[in-house]
Backbone as a chain_set.jsonl record, in Angstrom:
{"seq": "XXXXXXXXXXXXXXXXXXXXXXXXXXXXXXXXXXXXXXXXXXXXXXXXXXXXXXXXXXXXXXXXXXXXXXXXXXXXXXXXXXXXXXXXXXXXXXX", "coords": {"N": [[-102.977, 56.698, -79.765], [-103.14, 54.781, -76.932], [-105.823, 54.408, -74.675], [-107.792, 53.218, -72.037], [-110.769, 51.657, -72.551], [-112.972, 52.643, -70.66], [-116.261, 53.23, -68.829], [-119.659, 51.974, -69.614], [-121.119, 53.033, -72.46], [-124.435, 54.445, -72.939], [-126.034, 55.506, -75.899], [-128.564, 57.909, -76.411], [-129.829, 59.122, -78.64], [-132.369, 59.958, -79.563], [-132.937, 62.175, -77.684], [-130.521, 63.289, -78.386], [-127.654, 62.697, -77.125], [-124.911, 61.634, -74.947], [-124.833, 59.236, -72.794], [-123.605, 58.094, -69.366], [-123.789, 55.731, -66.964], [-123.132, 55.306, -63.64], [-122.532, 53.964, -60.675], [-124.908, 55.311, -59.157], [-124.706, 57.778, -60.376], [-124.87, 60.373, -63.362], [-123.275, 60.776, -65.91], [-122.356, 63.191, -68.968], [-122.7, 63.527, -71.967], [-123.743, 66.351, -74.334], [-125.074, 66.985, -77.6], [-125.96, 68.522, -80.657], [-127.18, 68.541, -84.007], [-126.913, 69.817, -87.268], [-126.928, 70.14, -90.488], [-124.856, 68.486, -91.21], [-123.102, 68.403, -89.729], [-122.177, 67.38, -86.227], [-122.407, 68.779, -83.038], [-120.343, 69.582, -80.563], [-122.072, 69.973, -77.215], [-121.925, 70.192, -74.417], [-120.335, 68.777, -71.573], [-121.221, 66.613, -69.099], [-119.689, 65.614, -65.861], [-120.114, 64.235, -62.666], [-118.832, 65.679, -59.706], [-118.311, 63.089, -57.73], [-118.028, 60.955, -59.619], [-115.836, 61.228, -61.25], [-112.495, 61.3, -62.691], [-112.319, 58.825, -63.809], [-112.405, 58.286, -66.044], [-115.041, 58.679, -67.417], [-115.481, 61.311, -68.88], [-113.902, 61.436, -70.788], [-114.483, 58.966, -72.12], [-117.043, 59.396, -73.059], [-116.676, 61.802, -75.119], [-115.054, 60.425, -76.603], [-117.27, 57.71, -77.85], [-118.642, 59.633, -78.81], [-117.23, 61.042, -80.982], [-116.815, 59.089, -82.592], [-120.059, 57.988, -83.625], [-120.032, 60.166, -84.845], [-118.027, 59.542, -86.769], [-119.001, 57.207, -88.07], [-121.448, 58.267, -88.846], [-120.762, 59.979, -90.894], [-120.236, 62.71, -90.336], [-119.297, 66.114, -89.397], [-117.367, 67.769, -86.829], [-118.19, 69.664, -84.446], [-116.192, 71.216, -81.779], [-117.596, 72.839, -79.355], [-117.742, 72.75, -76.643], [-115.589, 73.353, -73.91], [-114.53, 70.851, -72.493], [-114.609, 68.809, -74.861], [-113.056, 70.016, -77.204], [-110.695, 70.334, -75.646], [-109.683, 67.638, -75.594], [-110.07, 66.116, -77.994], [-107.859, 67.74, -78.876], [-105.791, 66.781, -78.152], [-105.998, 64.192, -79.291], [-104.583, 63.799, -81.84], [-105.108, 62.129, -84.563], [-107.8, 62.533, -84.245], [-108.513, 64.768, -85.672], [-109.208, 65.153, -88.24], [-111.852, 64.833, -88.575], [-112.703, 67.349, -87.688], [-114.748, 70.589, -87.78]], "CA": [[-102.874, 56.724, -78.324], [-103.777, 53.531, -76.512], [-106.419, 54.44, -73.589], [-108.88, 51.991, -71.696], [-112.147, 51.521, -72.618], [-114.238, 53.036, -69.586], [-117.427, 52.635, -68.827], [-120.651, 51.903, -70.727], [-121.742, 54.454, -72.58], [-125.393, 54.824, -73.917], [-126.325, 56.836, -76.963], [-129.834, 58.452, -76.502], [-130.209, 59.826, -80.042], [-133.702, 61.269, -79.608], [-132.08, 63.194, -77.017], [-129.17, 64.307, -78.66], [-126.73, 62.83, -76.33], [-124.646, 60.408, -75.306], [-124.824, 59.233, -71.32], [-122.932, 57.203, -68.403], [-124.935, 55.833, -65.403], [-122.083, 55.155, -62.992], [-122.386, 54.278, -58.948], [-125.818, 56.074, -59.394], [-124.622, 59.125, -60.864], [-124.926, 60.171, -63.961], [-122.329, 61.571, -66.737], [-123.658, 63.246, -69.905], [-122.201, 64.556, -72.924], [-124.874, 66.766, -75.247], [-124.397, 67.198, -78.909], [-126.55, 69.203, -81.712], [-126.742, 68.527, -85.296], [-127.392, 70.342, -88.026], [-126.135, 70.167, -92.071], [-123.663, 67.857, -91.354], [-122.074, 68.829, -88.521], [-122.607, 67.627, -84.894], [-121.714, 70.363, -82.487], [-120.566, 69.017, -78.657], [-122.257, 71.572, -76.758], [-122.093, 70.405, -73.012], [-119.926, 67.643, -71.243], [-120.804, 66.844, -67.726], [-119.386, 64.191, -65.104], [-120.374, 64.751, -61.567], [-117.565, 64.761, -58.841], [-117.855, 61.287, -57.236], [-117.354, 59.786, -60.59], [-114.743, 61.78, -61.827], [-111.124, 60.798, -62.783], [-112.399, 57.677, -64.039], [-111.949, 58.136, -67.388], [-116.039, 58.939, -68.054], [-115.675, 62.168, -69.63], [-113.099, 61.007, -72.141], [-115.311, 57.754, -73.156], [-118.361, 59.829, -73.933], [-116.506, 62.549, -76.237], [-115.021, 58.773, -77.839], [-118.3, 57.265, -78.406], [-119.84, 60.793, -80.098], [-116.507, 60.948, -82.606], [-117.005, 56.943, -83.028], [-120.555, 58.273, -83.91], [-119.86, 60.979, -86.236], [-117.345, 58.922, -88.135], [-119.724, 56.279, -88.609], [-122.377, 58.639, -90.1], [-120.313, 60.813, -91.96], [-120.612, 64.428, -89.869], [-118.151, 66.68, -89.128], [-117.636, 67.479, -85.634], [-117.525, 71.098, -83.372], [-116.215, 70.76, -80.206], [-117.934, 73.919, -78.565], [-117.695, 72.004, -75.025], [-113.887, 73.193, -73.584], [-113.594, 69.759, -72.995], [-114.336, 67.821, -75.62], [-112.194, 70.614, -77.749], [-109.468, 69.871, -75.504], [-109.795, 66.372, -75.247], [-109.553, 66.439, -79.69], [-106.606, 68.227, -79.009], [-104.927, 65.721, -77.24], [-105.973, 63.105, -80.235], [-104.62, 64.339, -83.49], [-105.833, 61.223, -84.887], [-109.334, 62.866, -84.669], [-108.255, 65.99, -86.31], [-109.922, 65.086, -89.338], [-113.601, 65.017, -88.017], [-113.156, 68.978, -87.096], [-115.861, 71.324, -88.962]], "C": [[-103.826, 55.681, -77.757], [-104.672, 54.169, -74.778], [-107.201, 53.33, -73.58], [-110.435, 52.49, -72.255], [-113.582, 52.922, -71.728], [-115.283, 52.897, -69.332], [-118.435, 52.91, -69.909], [-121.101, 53.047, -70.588], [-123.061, 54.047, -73.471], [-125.916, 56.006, -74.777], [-127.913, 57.092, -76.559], [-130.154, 59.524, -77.615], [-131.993, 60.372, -80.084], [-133.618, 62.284, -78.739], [-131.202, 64.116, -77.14], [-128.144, 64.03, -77.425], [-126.564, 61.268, -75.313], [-124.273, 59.645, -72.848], [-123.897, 57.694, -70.826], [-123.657, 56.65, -67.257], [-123.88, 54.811, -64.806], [-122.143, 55.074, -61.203], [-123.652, 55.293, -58.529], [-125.596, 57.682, -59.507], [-124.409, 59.195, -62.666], [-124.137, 61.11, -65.089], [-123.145, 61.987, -68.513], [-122.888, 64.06, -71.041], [-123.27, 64.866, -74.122], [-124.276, 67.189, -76.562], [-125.967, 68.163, -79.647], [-126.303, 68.539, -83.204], [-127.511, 68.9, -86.299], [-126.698, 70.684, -89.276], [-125.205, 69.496, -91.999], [-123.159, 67.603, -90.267], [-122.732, 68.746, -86.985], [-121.66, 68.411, -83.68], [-121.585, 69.462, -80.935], [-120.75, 70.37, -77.814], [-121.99, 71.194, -74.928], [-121.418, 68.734, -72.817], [-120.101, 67.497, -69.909], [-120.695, 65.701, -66.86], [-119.181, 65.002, -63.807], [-118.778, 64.481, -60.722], [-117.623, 63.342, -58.509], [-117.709, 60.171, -58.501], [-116.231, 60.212, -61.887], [-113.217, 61.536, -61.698], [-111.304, 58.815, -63.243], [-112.837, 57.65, -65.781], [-113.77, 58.101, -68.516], [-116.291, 59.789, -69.286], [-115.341, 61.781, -71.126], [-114.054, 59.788, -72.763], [-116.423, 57.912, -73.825], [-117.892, 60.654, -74.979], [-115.482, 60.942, -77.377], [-116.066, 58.297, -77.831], [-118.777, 58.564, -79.1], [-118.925, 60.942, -81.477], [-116.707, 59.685, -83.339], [-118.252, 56.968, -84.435], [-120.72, 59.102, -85.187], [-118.964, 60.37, -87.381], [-118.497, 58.157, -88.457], [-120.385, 56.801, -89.829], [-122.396, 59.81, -91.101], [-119.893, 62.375, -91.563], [-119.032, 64.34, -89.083], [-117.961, 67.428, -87.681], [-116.992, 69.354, -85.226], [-117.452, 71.204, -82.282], [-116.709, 72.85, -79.221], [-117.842, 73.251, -77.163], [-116.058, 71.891, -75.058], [-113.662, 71.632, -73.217], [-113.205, 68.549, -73.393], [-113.461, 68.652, -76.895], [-110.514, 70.253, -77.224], [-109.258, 68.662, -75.629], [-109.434, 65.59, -77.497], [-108.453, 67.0, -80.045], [-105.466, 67.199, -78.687], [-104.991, 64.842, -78.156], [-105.876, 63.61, -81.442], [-105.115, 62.771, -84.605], [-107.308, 61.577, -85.662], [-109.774, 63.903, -85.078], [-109.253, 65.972, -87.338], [-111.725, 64.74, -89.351], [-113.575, 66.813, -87.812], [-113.866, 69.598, -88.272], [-115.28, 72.233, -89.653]], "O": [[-105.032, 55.652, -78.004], [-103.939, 54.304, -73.798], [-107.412, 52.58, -74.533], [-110.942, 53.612, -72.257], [-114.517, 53.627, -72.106], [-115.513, 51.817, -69.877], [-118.304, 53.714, -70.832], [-121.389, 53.805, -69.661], [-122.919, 53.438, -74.531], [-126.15, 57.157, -74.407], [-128.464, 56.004, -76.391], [-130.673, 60.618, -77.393], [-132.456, 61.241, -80.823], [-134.223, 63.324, -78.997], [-130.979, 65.176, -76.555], [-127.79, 64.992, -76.744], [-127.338, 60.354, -75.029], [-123.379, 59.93, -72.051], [-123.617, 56.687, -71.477], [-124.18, 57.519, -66.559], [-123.718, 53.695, -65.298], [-121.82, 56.051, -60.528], [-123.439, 56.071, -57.599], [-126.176, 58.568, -58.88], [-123.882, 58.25, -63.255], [-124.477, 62.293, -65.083], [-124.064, 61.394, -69.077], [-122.538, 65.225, -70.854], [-123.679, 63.943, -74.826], [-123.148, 67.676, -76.64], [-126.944, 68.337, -78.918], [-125.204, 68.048, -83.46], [-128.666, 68.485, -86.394], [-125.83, 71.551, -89.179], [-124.366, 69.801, -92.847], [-122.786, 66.479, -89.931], [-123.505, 69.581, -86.513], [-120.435, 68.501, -83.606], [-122.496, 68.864, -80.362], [-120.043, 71.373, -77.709], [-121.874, 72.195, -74.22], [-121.727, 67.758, -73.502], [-119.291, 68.128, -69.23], [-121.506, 64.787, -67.008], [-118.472, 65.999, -63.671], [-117.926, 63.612, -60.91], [-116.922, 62.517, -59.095], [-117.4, 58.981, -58.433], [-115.958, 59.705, -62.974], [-112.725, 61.582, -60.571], [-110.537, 57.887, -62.984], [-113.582, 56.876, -66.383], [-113.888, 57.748, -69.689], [-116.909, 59.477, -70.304], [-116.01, 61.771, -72.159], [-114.285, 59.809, -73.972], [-116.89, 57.218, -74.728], [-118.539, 60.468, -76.009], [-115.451, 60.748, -78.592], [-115.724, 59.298, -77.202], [-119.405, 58.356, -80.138], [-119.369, 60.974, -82.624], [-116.726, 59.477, -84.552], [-118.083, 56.508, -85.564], [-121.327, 58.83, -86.223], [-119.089, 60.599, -88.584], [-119.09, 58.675, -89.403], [-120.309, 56.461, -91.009], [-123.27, 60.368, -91.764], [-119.32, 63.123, -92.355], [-118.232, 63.535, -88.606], [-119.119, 67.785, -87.463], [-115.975, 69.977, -85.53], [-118.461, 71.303, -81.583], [-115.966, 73.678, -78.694], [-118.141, 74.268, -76.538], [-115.35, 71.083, -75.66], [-112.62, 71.127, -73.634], [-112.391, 67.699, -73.035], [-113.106, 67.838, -77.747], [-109.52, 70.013, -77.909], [-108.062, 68.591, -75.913], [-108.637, 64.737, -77.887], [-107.977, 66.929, -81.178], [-104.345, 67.118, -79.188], [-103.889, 64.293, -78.186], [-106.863, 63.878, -82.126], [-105.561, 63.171, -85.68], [-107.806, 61.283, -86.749], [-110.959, 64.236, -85.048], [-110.157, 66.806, -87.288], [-112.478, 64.455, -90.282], [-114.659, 67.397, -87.823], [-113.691, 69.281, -89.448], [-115.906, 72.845, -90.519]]}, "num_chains": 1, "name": "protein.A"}
């Protein structure tokens, strides 16, 4: 499934999580990891920068992420679970 890009996303790995800074607001998807497996625990994109395709580019940069470094992925955040649903593609990252 061919989507756009969206905006820049920075990883903040001593954080645990992967952010947007957008029209001065700021989008934020949080992850966990532990034995393998990084867990998406919280996705959040404020209204005024919503429908712009933020949410979706941060739960794609954290699978991007976990393929890279091998971990297997739990979407506890409804919706980066749904959003994995929608890409069977990225089936094969699930824990």
């Amino acid at each position: 499934m061919n989507e756009t890009a969206g905006p820049a996303v920075h990883h903040d790995e001593a954080a645990q999580r992967f952010v947007v800074d957008l029209d001065g607001h700021q989008g934020v998807l949080e992850y966990t990891l532990a034995q393998g497996v990084m867990r998406l625990v919280h996705t959040g994109v404020p209204a005024a920068i919503g429908g712009r395709g933020v949410a979706a580019n941060l739960v794609r940069n954290a699978l991007d992420f976990a393929r890279a470094r091998g971990y297997k992925v739990r979407p506890d955040c409804s919706y980066a679970e749904a959003w994995m649903q929608r890409h069977p593609e990225q089936q094969d990252l699930l824990a």
